[in-house]
mmCIF file of C-alpha atoms and ligand atoms in Angstrom:
data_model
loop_
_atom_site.group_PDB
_atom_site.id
_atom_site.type_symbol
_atom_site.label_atom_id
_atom_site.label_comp_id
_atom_site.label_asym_id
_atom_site.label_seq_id
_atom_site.Cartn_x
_atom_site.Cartn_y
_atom_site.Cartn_z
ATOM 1 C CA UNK T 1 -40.487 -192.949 22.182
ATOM 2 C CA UNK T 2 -40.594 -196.748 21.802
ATOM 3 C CA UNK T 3 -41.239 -198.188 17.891
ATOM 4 C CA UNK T 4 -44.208 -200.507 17.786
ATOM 5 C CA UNK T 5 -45.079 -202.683 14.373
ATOM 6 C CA UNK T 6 -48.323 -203.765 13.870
ATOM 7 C CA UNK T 7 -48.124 -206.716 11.248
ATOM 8 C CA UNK T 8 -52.172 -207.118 10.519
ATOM 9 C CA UNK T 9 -54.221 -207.486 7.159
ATOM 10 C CA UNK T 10 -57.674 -206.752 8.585
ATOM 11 C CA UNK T 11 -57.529 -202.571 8.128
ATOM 12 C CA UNK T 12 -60.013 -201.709 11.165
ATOM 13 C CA UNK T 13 -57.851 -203.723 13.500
ATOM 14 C CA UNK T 14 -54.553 -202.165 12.949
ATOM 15 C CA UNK T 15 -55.929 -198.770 12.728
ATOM 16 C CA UNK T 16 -57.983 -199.461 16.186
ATOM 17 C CA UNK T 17 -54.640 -200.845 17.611
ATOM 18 C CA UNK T 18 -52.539 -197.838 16.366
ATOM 19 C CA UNK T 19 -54.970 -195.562 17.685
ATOM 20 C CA UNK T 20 -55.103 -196.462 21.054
ATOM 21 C CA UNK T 21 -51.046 -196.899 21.013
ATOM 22 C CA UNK T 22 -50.815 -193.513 19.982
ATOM 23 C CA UNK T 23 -52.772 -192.132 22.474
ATOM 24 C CA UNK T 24 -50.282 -194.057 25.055
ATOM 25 C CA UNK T 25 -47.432 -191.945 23.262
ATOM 26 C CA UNK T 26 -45.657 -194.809 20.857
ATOM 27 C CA UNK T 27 -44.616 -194.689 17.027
ATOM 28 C CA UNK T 28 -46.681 -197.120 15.553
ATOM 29 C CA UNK T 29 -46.192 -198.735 12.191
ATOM 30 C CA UNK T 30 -48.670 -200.704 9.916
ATOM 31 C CA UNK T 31 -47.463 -203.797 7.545
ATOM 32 C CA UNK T 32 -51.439 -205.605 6.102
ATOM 33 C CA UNK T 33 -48.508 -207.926 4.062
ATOM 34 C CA UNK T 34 -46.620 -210.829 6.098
ATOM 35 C CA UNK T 35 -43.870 -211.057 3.753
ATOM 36 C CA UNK T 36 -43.623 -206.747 3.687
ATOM 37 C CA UNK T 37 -43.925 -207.335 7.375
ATOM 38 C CA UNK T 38 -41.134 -209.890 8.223
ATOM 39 C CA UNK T 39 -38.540 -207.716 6.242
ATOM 40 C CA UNK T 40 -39.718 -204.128 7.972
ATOM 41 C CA UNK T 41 -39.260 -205.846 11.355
ATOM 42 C CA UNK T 42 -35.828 -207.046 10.869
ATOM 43 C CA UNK T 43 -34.894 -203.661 8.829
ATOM 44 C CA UNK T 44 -35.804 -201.331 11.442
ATOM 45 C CA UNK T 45 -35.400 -200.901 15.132
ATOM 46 C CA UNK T 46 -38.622 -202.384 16.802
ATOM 47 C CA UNK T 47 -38.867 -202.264 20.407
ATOM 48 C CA UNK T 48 -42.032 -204.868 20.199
ATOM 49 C CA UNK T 49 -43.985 -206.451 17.248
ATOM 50 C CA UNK T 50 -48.174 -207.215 17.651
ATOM 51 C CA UNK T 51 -48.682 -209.897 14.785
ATOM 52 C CA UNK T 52 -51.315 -211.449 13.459
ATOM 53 C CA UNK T 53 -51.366 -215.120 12.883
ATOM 54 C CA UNK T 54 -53.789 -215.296 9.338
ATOM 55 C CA UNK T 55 -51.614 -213.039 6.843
ATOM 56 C CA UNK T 56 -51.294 -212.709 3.025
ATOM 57 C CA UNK T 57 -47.840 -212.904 2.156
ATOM 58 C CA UNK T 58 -46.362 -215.335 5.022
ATOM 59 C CA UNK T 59 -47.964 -216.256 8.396
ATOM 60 C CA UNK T 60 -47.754 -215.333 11.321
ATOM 61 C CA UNK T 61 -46.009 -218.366 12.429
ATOM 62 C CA UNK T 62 -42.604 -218.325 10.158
ATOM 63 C CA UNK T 63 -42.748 -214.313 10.894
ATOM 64 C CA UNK T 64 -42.626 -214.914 14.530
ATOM 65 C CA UNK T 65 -40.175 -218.151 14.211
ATOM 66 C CA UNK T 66 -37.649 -215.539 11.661
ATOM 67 C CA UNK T 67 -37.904 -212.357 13.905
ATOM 68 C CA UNK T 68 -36.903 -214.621 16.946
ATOM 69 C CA UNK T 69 -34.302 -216.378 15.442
ATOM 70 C CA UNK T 70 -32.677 -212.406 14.921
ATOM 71 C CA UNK T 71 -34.255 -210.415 17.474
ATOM 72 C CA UNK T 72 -35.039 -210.833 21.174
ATOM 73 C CA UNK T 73 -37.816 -208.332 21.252
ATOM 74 C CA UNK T 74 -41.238 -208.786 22.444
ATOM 75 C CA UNK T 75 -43.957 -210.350 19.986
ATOM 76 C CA UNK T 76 -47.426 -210.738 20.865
ATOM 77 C CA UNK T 77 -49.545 -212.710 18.944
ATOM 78 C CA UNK T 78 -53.324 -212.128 18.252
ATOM 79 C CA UNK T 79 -55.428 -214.418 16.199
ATOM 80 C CA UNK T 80 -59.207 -215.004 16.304
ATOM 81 C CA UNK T 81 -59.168 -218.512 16.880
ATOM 82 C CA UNK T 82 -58.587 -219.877 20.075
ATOM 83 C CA UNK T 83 -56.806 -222.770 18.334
ATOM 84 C CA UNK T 84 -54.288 -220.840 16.598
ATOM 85 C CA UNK T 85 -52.814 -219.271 20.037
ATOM 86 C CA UNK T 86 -52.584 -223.488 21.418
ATOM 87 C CA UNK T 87 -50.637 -224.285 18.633
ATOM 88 C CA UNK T 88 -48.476 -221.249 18.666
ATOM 89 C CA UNK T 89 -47.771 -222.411 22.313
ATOM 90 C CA UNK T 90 -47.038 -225.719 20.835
ATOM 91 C CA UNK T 91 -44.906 -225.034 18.289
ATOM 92 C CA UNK T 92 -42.513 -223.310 20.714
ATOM 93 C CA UNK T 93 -42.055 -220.012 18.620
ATOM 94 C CA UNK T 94 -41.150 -217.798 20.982
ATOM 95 C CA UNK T 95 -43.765 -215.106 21.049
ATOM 96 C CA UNK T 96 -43.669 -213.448 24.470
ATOM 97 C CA UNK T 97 -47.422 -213.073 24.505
ATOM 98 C CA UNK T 98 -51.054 -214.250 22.996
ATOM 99 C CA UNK T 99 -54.508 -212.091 22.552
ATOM 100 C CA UNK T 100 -57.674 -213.571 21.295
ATOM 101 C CA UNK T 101 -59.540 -211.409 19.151
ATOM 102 C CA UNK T 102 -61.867 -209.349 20.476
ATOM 103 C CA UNK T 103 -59.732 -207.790 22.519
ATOM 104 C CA UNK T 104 -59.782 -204.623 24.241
ATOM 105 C CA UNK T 105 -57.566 -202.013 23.277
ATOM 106 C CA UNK T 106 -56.555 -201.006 26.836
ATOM 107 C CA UNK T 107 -55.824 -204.630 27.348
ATOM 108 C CA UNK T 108 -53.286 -204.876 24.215
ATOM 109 C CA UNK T 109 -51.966 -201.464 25.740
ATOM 110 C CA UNK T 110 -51.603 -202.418 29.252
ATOM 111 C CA UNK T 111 -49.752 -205.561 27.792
ATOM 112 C CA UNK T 112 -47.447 -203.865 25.764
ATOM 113 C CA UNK T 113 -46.599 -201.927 28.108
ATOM 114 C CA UNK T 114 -45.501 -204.758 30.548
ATOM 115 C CA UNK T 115 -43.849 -206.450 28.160
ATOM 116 C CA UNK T 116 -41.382 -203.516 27.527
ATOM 117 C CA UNK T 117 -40.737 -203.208 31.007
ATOM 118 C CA UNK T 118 -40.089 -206.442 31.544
ATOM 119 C CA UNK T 119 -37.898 -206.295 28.583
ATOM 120 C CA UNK T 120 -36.324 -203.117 29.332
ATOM 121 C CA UNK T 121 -35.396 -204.636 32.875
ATOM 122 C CA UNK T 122 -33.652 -207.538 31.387
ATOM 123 C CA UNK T 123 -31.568 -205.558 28.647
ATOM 124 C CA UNK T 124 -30.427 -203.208 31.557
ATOM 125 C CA UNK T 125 -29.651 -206.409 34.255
ATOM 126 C CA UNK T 126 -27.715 -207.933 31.163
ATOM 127 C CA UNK T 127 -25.367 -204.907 30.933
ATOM 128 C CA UNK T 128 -25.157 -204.209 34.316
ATOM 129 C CA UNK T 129 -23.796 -208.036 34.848
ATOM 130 C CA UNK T 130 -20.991 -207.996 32.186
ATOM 131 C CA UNK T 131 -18.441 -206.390 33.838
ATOM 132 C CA UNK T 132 -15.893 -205.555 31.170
ATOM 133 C CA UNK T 133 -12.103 -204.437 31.619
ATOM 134 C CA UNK T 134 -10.721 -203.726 27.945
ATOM 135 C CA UNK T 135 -7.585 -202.601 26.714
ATOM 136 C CA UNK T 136 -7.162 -202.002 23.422
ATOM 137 C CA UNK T 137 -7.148 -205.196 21.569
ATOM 138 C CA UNK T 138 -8.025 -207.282 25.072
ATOM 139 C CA UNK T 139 -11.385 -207.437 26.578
ATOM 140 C CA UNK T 140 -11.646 -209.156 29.968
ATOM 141 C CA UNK T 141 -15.380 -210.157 30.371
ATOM 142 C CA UNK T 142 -14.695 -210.530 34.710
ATOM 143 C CA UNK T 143 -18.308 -211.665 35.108
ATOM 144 C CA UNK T 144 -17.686 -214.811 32.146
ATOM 145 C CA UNK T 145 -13.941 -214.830 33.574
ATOM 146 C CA UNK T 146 -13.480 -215.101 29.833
ATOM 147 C CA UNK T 147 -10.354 -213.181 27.591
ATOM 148 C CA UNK T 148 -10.547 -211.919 24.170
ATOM 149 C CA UNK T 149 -7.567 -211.059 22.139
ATOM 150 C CA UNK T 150 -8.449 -209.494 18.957
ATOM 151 C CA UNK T 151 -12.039 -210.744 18.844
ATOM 152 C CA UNK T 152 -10.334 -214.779 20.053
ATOM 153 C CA UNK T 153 -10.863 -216.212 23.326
ATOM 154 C CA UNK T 154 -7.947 -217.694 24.718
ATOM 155 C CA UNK T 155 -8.392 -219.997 28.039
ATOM 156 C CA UNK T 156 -6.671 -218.601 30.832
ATOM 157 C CA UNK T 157 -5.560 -220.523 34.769
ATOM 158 C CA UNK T 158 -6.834 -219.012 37.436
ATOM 159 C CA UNK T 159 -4.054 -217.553 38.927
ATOM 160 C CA UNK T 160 -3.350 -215.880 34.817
ATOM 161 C CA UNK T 161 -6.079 -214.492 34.948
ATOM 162 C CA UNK T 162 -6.303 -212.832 38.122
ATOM 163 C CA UNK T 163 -2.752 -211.577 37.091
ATOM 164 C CA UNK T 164 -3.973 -210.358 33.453
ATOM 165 C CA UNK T 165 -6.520 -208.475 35.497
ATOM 166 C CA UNK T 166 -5.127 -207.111 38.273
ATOM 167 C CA UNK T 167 -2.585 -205.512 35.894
ATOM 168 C CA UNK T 168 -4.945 -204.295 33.326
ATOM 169 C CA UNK T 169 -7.083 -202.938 35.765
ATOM 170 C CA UNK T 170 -4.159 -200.910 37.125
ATOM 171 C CA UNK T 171 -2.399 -199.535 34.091
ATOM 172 C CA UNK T 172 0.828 -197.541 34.063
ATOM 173 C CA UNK T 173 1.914 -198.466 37.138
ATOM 174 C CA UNK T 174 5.065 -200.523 38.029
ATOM 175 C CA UNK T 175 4.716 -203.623 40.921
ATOM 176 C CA UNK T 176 7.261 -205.814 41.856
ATOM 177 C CA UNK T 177 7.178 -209.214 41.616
ATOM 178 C CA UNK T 178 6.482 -209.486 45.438
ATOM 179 C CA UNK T 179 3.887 -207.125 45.096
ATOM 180 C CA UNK T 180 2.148 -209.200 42.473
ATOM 181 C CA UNK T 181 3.086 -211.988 44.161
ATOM 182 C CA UNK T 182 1.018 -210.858 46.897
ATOM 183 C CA UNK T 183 -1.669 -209.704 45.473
ATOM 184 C CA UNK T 184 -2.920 -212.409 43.871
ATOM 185 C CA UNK T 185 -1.598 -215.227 45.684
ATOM 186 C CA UNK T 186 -2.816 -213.816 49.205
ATOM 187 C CA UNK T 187 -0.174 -214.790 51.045
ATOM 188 C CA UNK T 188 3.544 -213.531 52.227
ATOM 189 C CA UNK T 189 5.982 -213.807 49.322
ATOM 190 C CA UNK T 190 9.161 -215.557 50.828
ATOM 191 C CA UNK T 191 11.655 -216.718 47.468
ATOM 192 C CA UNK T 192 8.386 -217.463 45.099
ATOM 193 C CA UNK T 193 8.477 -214.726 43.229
ATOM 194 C CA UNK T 194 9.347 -217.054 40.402
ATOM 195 C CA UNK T 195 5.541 -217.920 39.810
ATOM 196 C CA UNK T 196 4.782 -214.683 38.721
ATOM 197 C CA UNK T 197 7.715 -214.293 36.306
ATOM 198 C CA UNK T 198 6.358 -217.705 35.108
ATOM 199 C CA UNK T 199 2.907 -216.402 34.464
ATOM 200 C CA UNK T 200 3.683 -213.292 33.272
ATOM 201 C CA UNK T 201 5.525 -215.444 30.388
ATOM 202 C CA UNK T 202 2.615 -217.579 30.129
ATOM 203 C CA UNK T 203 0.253 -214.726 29.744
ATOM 204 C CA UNK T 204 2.497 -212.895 27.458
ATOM 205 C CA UNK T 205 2.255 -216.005 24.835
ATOM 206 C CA UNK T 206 -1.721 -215.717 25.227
ATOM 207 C CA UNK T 207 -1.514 -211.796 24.319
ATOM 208 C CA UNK T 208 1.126 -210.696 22.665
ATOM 209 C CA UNK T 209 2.140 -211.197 19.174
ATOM 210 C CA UNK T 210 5.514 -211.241 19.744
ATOM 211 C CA UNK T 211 6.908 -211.749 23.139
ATOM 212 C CA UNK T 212 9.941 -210.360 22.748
ATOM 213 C CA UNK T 213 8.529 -207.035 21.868
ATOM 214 C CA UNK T 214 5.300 -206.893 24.860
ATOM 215 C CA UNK T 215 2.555 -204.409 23.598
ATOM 216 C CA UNK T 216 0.704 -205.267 26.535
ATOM 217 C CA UNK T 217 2.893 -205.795 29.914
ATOM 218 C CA UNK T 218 6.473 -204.185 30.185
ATOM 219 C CA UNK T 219 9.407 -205.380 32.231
ATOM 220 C CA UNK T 220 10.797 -202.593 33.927
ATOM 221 C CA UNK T 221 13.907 -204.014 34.693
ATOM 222 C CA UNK T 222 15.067 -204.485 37.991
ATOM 223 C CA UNK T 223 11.799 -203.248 39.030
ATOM 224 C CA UNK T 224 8.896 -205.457 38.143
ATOM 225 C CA UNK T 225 5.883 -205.188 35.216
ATOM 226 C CA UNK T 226 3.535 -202.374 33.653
ATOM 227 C CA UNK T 227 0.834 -202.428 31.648
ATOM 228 C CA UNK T 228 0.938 -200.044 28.768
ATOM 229 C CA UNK T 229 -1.943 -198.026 28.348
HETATM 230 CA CA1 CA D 1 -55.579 -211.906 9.536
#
């Protein structure tokens, strides 16, 4: 069930508002206070915030400017005055929507309901994008083509980290140089097998804390490489 806050001082509003989201099966929660209301949205797990612009406490404005700066949820505003919602614009707060009072409850509904589609949508596409090879203290982010060692990037070639990869992706098993050689090279391996013993050295000083004893890729010698598990 998705968590809606309603930060509003006028009583009959909120209630009105609740009711209707209710009805449309979300868990809604009243703040009248702007200051009460800032601090409940960044406590809890929101999945959208309806706030009003006039508030006792703190306005609307530094609410919306503080959840943003923390949260990437939806916010729509509502004020009375036309005026208000052009300067919100202005001011480049990042609400995700604007209602002029009157409104009609259905409309707020209907709206909240797009925007956590639309948001929904976007969460999902982000996580589907990232895709993520980790191994224990590495993360390979193959989307970003970006390496993490212990929480630290470290800036990879091309060709290391298509190696890095390639290996992590297939752990526990041994390839020979040529193999590697060929894999990520694309081409026949005639005496250049070198390279790869050369990156694999170069990689090793980007992931290991001490190269002499690998945590990470094994020389099985007279064989080729491994990465542990
Ligand atoms: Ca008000």
């Amino acid at each position: 069930m998705n968590k809606i806050l309603i930060i509003e001082d006028e009583e009959a509003i909120a209630d009105l508002q609740k009711d209707y989201l209710e009805i449309n099966d979300f868990q809604v929660t009243i703040e009248n206070d702007g200051a009460k209301g800032l601090e409940e949205a960044l406590r809890t797990d929101y999945d959208l915030v309806i706030l009003d612009l006039m508030l006792p406490g703190m306005d609307g404005y530094e609410i919306c400017k503080n959840i943003r700066s923390e949260k990437d949820i939806p916010i729509i505003i509502v004020s009375a005055k036309k005026d208000d919602i052009d300067k919100v614009r202005g001011l480049g707060l990042g609400a995700d929507d604007y209602m002029t009072k009157p409104f009609s409850p259905s409309e707020l509904v209907a709206r909240v309901k797009a925007h956590l589609a639309r948001y929904e949508r976007l969460v999902s596409s982000t996580q589907r994008q990232n895709d993520m090879v980790e191994v224990r203290g590495i993360k390979i982010d193959k989307t970003a083509r970006r390496v993490y060692v212990d929480g630290e990037e470290k800036v990879f070639t091309t060709k290391e980290f298509d190696l890095l990869t390639f290996l992590a992706e297939n752990p526990n098993r041994v390839f020979t140089k040529d193999e590697l050689f060929r894999e990520i090279w694309d081409m026949e391996s005639i005496g250049d097998i070198a390279t790869v013993t050369v990156h694999i050295k170069k990689i090793r000083e980007k992931i290991e804390d001490d190269t002499s004893k690998p945590q990470y890729i094994e020389t099985i010698w007279g064989v080729g490489y491994r990465f542990k598990l």
